[in-house]
Short mmCIF file of C-alpha atoms in Angstrom, two decimals:
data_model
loop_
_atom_site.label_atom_id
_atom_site.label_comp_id
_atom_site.label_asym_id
_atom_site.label_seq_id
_atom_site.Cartn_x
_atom_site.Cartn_y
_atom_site.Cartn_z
CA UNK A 973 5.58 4.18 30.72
CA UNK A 974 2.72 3.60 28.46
CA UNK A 975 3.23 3.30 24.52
CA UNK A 976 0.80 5.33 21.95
CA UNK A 977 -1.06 3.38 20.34
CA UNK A 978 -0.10 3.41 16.37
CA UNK A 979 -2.31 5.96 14.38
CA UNK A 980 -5.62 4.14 13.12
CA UNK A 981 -5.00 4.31 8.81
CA UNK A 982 -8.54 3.97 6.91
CA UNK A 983 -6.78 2.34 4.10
CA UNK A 984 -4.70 -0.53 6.28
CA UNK A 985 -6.34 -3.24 8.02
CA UNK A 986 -4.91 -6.73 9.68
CA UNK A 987 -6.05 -10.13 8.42
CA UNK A 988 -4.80 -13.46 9.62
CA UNK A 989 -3.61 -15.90 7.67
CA UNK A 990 -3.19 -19.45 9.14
CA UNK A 991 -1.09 -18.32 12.37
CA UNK A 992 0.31 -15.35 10.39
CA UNK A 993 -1.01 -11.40 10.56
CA UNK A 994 -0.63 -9.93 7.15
CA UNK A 995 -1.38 -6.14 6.40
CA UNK A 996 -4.20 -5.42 3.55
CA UNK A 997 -3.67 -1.85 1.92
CA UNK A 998 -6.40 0.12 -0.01
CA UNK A 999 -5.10 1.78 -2.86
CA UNK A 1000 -5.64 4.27 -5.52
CA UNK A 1001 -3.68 4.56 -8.22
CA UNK A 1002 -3.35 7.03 -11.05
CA UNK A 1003 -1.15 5.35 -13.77
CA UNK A 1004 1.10 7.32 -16.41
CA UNK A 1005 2.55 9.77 -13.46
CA UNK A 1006 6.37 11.08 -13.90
CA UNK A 1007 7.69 9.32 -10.66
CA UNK A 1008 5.38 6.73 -8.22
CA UNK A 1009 4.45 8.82 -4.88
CA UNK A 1010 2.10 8.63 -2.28
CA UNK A 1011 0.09 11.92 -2.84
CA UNK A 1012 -2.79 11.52 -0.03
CA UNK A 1013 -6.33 10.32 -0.24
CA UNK A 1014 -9.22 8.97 -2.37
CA UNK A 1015 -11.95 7.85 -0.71
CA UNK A 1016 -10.77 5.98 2.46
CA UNK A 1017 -7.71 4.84 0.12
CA UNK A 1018 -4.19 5.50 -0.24
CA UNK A 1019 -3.86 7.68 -3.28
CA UNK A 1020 -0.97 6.59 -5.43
CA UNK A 1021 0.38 8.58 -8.92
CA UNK A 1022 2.47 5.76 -10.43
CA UNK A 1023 5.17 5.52 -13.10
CA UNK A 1024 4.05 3.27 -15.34
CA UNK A 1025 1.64 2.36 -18.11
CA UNK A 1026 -1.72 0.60 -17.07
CA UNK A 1027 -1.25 -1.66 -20.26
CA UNK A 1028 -0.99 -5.51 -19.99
CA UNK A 1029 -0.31 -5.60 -16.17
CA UNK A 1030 2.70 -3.25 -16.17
CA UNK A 1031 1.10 -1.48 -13.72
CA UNK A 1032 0.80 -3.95 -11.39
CA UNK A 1033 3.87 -5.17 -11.76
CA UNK A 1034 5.78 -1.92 -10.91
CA UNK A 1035 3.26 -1.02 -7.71
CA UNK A 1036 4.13 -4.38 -6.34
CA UNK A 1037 7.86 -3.67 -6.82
CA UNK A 1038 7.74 -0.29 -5.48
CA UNK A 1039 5.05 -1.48 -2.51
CA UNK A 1040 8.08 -4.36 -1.21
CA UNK A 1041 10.77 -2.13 -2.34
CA UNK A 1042 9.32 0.77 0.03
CA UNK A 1043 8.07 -1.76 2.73
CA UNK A 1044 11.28 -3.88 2.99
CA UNK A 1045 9.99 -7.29 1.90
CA UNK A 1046 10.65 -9.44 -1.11
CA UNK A 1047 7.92 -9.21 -4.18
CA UNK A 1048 6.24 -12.63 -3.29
CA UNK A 1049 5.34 -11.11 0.28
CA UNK A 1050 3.52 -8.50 -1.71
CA UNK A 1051 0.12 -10.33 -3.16
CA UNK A 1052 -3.09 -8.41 -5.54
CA UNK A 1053 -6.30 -9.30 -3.72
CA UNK A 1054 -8.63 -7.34 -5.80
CA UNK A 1055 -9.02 -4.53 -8.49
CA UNK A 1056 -6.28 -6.24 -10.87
CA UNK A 1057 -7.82 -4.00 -14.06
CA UNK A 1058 -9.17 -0.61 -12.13
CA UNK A 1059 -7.73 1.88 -10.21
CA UNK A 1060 -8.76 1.12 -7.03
CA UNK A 1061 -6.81 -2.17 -5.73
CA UNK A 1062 -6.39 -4.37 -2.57
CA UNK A 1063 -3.01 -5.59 -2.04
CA UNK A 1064 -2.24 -8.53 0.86
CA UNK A 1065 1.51 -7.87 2.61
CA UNK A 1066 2.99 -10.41 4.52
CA UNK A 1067 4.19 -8.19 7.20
CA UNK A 1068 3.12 -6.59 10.71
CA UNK A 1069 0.65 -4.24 10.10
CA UNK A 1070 2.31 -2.09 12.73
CA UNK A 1071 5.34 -1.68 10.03
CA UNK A 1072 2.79 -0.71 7.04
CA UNK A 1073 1.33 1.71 9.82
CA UNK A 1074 4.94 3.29 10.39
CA UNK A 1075 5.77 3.79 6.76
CA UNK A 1076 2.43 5.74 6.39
CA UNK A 1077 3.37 7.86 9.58
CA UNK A 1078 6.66 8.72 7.26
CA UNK A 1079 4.97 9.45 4.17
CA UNK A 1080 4.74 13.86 3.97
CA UNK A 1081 2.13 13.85 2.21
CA UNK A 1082 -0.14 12.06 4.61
CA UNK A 1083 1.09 14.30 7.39
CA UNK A 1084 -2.06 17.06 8.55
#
């Protein structure tokens, strides 16, 4: 019996690391939200509203404790690449990209 192949994300891609894979997520985030939730797409990237202040790094800081919390992994799997001051940001995860994959397959609002 043949398994589907995992759904193809615009905002997830694989990169390798040494002899590690490692998931890279496209996000965008709108700061100063009541509660952090995945609310669909901007532009090819996840679209994130996010409960916290983007005021010396706090933002950050809670996205990459929700990200691991959400994901499953400690905070120092989950690494900023890019966009540490804007909206749009590139975060590194030091897991399968299969198992970022599956928690977008679970989030509603992503669902058609």
């Amino acid at each position: 019996m043949n398994t589907p192949a995992p759904p193809s994300w615009s905002c997830l891609r694989e990169e390798r690391k040494g002899s590690t894979l490692r998931a890279i997520l496209d996000v965008s985030v709108s700061p100063n939200a009541p509660r952090t939730e995945v609310v669909g797409w901007h532009d090819g990237a996840l679209r994130l509203r996010l409960a916290a202040p983007p005021v010396d790094g706090a933002a950050n800081d809670a996205l990459r404790k929700w990200l691991a919390q959400q994901l499953g992994v400690p905070q120092s799997q989950v690494e900023l690449l890019r966009g540490a001051s804007g909206r749009r940001k590139q975060w590194a995860i030091d897991i399968a990209p299969a198992r970022v994959s599956d928690w977008l397959g679970q989030q509603a609002a992503l669902r058609n």
